Coordinates of C-alpha atoms in Angstrom, one line a residue:
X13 CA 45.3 211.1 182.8
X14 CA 47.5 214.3 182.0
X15 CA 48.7 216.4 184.8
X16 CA 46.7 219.8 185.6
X17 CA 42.8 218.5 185.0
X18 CA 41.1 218.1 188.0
X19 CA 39.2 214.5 189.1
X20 CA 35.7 216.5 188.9
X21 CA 36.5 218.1 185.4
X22 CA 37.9 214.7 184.0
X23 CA 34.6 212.4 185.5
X24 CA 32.6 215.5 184.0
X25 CA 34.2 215.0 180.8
X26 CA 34.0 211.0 181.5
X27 CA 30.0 211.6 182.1
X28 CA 29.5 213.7 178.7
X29 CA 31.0 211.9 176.4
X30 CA 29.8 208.4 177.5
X31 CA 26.0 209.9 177.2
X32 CA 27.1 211.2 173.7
X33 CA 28.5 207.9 172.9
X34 CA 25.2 206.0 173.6
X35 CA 23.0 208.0 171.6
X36 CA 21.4 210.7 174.3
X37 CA 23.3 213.3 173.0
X38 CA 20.9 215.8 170.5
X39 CA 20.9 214.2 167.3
X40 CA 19.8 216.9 164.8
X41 CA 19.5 215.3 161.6
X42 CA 17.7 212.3 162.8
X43 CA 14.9 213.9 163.5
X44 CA 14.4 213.1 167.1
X45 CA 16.9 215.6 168.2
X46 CA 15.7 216.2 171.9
X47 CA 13.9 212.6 172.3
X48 CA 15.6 211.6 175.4
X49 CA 16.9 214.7 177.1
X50 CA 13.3 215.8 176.8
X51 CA 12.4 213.8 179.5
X52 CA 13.3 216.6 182.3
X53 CA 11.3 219.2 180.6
X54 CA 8.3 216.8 180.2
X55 CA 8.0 215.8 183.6
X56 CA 9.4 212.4 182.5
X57 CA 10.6 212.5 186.5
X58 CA 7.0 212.6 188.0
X59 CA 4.9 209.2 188.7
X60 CA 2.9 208.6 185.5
X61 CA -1.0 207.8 185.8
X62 CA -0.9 203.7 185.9
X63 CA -2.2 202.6 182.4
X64 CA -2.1 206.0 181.0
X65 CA -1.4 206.7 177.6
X66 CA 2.2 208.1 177.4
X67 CA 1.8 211.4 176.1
X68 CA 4.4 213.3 173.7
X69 CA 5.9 216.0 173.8
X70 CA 2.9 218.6 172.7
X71 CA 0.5 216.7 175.3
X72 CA -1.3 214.4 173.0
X73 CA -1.6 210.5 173.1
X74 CA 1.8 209.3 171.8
X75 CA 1.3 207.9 168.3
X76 CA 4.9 206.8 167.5
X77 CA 8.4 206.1 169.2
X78 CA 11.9 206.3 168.2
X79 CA 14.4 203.5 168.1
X80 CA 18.2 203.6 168.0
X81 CA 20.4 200.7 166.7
X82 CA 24.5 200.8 167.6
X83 CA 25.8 197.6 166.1
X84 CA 29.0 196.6 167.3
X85 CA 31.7 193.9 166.1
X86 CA 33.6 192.0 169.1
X87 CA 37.1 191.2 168.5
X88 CA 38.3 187.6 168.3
X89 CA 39.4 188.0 172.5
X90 CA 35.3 188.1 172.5
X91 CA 33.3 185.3 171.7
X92 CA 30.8 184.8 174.8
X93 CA 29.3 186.6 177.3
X94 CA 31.6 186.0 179.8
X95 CA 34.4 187.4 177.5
X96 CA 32.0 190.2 176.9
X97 CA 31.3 191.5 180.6
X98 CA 35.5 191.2 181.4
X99 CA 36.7 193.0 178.5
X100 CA 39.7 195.1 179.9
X101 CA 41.7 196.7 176.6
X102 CA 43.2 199.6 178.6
X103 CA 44.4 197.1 181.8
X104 CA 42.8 199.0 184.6
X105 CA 41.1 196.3 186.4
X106 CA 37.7 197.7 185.2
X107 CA 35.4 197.0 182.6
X108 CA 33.4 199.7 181.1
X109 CA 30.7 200.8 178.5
X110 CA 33.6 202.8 177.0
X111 CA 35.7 200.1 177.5
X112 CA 33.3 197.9 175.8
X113 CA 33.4 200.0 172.3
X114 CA 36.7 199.5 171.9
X115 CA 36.9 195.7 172.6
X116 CA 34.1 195.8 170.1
X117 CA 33.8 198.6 167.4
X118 CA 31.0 200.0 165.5
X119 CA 30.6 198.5 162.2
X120 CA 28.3 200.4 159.6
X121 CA 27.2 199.1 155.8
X122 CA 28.9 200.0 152.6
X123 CA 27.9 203.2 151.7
X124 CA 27.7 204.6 155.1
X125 CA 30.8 206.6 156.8
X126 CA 32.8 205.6 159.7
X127 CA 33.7 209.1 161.4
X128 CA 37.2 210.5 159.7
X129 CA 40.2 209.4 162.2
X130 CA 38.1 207.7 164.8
X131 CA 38.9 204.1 165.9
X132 CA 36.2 201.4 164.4
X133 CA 35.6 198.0 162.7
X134 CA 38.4 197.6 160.4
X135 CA 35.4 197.0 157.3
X136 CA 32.3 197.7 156.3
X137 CA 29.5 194.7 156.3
X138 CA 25.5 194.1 155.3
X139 CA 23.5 194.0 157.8
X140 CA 19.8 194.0 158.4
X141 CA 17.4 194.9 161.6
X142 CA 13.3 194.5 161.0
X143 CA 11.5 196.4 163.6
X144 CA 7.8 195.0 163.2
X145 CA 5.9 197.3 165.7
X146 CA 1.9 197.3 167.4
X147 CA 0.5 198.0 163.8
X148 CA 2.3 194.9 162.2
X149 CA 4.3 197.1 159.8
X150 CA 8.2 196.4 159.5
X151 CA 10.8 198.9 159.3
X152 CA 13.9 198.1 157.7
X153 CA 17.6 199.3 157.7
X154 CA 16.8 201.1 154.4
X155 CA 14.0 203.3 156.3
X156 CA 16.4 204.5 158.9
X157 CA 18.3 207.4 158.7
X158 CA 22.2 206.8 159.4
X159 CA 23.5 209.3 162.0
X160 CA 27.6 209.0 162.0
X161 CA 28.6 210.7 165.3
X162 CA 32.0 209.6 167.4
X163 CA 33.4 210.2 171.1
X164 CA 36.8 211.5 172.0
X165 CA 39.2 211.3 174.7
X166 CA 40.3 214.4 175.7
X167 CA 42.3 216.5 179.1
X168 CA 39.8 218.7 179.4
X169 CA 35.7 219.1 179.0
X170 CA 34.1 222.1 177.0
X171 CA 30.7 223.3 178.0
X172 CA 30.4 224.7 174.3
X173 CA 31.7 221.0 173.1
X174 CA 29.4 219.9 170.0
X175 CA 27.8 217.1 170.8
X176 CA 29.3 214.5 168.2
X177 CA 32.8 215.3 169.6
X178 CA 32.2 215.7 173.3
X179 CA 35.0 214.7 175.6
X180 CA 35.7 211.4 177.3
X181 CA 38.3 212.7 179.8
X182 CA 39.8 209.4 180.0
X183 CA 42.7 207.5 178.7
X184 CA 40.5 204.8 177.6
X185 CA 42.5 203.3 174.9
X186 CA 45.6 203.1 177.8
X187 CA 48.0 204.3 175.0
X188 CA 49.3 207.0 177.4
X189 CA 47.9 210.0 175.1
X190 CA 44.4 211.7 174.9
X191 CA 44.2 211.4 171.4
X192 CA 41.6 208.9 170.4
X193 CA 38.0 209.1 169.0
X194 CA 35.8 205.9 169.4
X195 CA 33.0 206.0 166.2
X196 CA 29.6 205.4 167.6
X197 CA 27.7 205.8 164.6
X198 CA 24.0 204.7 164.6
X199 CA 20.8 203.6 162.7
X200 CA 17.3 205.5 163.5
X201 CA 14.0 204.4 163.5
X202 CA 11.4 206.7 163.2
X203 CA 7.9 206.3 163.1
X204 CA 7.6 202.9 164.9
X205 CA 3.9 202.6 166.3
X206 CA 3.7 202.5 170.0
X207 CA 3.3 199.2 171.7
X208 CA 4.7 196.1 171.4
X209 CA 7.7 196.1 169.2
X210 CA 10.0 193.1 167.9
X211 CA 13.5 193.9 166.8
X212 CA 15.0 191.1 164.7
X213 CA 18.6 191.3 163.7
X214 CA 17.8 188.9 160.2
X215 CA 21.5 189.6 158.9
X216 CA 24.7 189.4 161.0
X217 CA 27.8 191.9 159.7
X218 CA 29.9 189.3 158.7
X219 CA 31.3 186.2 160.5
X220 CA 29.5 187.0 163.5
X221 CA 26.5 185.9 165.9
X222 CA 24.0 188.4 168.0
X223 CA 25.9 188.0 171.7
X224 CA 24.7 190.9 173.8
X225 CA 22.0 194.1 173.9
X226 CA 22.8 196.8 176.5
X227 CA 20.8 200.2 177.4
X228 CA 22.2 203.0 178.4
X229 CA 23.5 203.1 182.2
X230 CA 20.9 204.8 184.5
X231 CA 24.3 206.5 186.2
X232 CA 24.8 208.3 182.9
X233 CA 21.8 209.3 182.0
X234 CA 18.1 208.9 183.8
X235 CA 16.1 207.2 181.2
X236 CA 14.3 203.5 181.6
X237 CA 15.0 202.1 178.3
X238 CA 15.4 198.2 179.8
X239 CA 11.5 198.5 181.4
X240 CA 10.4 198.0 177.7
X241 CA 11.9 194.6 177.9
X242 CA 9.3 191.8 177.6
X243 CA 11.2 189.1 178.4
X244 CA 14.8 189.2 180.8
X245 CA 16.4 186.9 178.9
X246 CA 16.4 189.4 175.9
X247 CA 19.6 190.6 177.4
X248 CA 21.2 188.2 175.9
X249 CA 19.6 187.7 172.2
X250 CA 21.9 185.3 171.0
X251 CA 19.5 182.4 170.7
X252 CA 16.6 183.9 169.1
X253 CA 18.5 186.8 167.2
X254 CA 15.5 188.6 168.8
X255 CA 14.9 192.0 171.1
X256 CA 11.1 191.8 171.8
X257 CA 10.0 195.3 173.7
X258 CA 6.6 197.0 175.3
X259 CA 8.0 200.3 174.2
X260 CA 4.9 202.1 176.0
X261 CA 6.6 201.4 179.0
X262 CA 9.2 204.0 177.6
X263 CA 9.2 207.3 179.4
X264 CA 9.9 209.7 176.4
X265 CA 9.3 207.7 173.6
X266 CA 13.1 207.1 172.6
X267 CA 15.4 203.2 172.8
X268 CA 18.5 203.5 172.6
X269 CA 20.2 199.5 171.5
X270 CA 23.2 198.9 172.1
X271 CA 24.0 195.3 169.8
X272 CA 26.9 193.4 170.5
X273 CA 27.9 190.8 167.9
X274 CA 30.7 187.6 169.1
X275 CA 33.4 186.7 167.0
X276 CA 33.1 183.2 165.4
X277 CA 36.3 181.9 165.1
X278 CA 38.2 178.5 165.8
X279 CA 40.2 178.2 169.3
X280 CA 43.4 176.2 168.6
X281 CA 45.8 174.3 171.4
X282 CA 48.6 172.4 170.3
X283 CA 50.8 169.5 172.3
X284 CA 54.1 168.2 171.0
X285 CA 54.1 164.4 170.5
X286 CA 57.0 161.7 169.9
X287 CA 57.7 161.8 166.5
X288 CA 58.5 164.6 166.4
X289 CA 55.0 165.3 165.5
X290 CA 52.6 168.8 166.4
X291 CA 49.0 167.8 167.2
X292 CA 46.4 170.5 166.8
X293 CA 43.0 170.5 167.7
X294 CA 40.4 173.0 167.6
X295 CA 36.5 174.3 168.4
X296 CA 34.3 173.8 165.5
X297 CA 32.7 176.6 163.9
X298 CA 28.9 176.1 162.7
X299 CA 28.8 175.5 159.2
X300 CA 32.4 175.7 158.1
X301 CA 33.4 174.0 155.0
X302 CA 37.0 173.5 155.6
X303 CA 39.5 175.1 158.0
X304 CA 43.2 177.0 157.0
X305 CA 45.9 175.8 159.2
X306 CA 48.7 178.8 159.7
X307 CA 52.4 178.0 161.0
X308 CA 55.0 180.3 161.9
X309 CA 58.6 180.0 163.9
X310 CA 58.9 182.0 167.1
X311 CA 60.1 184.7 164.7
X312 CA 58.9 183.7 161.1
X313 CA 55.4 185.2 159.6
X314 CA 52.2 182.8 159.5
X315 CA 52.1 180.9 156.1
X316 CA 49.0 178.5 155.5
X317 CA 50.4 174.9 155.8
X318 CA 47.2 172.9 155.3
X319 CA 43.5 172.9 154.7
X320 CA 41.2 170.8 156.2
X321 CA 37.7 169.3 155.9
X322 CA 34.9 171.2 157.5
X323 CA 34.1 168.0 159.3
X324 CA 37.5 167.8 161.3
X325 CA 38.8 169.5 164.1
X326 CA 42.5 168.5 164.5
X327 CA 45.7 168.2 162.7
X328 CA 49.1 166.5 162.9
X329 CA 51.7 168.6 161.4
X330 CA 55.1 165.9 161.1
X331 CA 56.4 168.5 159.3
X332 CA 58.9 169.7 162.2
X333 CA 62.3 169.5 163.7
X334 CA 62.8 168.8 167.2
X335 CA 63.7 171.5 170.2
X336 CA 62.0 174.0 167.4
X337 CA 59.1 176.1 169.0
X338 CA 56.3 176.9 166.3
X339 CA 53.0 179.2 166.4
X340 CA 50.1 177.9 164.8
X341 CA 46.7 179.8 163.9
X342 CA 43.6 178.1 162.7
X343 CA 40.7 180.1 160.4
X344 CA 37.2 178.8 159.2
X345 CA 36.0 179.1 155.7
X346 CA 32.3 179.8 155.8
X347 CA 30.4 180.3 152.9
X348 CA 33.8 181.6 150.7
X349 CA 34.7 183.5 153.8
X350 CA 37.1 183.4 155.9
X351 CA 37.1 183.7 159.6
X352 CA 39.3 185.5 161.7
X353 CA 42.3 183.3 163.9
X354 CA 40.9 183.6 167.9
X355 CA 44.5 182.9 169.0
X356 CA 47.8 181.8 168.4
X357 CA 49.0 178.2 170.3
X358 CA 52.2 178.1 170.9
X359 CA 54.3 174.4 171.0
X360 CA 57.8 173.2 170.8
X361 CA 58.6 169.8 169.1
X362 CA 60.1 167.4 171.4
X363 CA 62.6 164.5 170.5
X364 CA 62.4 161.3 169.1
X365 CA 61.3 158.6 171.4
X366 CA 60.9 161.6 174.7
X367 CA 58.9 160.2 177.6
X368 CA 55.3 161.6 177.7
X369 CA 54.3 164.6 175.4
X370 CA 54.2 168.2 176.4
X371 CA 51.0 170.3 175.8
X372 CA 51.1 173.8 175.1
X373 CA 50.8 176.7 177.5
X374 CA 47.4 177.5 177.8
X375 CA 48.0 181.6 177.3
X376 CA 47.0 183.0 174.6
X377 CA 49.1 185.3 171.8
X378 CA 47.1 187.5 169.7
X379 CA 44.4 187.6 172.0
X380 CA 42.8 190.9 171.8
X381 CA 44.4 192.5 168.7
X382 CA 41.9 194.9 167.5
X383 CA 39.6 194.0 164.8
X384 CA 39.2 198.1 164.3
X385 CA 41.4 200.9 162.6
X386 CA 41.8 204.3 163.3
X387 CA 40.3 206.0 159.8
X388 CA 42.7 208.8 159.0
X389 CA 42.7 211.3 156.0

């Protein structure tokens, strides 16, 4: 952080713009503009009646709730859960909600808007959520209204801030400078009967699996969001692609999701054998129909080398001279596209006839290059 901004001004700042970031913040044209800030004024902090009907904001029997979809992209550094909850991309020993967003961008669908100059996916994908709620009707994407908002770093917080640009106070990116904007751009559901509520995420943006749903941290912002859970394991929706939710439980009627989606991508090693000969091996990817082996000197550029049945995981590239170290990158073809490289193994070819075989160090290059852009004019 810059010199001359107090630690209570920038945790302020930190505070706001993290609320903003995760949908509390008013969203005007989304039509439920005071949803979950409304909670204060409508007693949302006193016991309710056990059983009661939650009640909305004019006093009668709440019909209908609002729900919130931010779908994010992980990089190819993220491709489980454990991955996920140790993300670290500003190297401050801490892992973050805000830290989170950058590891894994926003990603909207062709014809929506990433924010102008803010950092997210680095494209634009089809995706579908169907929100079937207590009457049995199902809301699509196409019914929700797309609310592009974003959250930026800056030294100091304004009380007059608008909402969609409110400060993070924080060097979050670790670039040195306050100058970033994270997109957080959302879907909204309206008009989603009250009761018990399925959320189904029925097409992934791209290359991707369901890996992770998040609420909104109770240090941020009171709100109990994660009570409408059904089940605990829908933390975690990989397996079922499914978020199931009592959403009466829901003190003002508004759920906020956060989505996480993993990378899917093959993980390459290498180990130099006699020969000299380079053997690769890799983790399969779930219906891939052939895999692009990439090779590059330590100081060359990555030109495809070979490509290789869906069906096989390994490689022996004879193609070498000895005492030579090379960088190799592996991709999936799945369904005519093409998956992004997880890493880069790194191996040198050993001599003719060497005792034993080397394997390649175990650290990662690559790891953690941003799938995201910073959209500028």
């Amino acid at each position: 952080m810059r010199d001359g901004t107090t630690t209570a001004t920038k945790m302020q700042a930190l505070v706001v713009g993290l609320i903003t970031m995760f949908g509390l913040a008013p969203i005007a044209s989304a039509g439920a503009s005071t949803a979950d800030d409304a909670a204060v004024s409508q007693g949302a902090d006193e016991p309710a009646e056990v059983g009661a009907q939650p009640m909305d904001g004019d006093g009668e029997e709440r019909e209908n709730v609002t729900i919130r979809v931010m779908k994010h992209v992980c990089t190819p550094s993220v491709q489980n859960i454990d991955d996920f909850e140790s993300v670290d991309p500003n190297g401050d020993g801490q892992t973050t909600f805000a830290d989170k967003v950058l590891a894994c961008p926003t990603v909207v669908q062709p014809g929506d808007e990433y924010v102008d100059g803010a950092v997210s996916f680095d494209d634009k994908h089809e995706m579908q959520f169907e929100i079937e709620d207590e009457n049995g009707d199902v809301h699509t994407i196409e019914d929700a209204t797309f609310q592009q908002q974003q959250v930026c770093e800056s030294e100091d917080a304004s009380e007059d801030e608008d909402a969609a640009t409110a400060a993070l106070g924080a060097d979050v990116s670790g670039d040195g400078d306050q100058d970033d904007c994270l997109d957080t751009s959302l879907y909204v559901y309206e008009g989603v009967a009250d009761g018990e509520v399925t959320v189904t995420e029925t097409q992934t943006p791209g290359l991707t699996e369901p890996g992770a749903l998040e609420f909104t941290p109770q240090a941020l912002n009171p709100n109990n969001d994660a009570d409408t859970l059904l089940e605990e394991e829908n933390e975690v929706f990989a397996d079922d692609n499914m978020v199931e939710l009592r959403t009466t439980e829901d003190d003002n009627g508004a759920i906020t999701l956060h989505l996480y989606n993993f990378a899917v991508c093959p993980t390459v090693t290498a180990t130099a054998n006699d020969g000299p000969t380079n053997r690769l091996s890799w983790s399969a990817v779930d219906e891939a129909d052939s895999y692009h082996v990439y090779r590059a000197t330590a100081d060359g550029e990555m030109e495809q080398i070979a490509t290789v049945d869906g069906n096989t995981t390994t490689f022996d590239d004879g193609d070498v001279e000895e005492d030579v170290t090379y960088r190799y990158q592996v991709t999936a073809m799945v369904d005519g596209e093409e998956t992004e490289a997880c890493n880069t193994a790194e191996v040198t070819a050993i001599p003719v006839f060497s005792s034993g075989a080397a394997v390649a160090s175990a650290a990662v290059l690559g790891i953690g290059v941003y799938a995201a852009t910073r959209r500028t004019s």
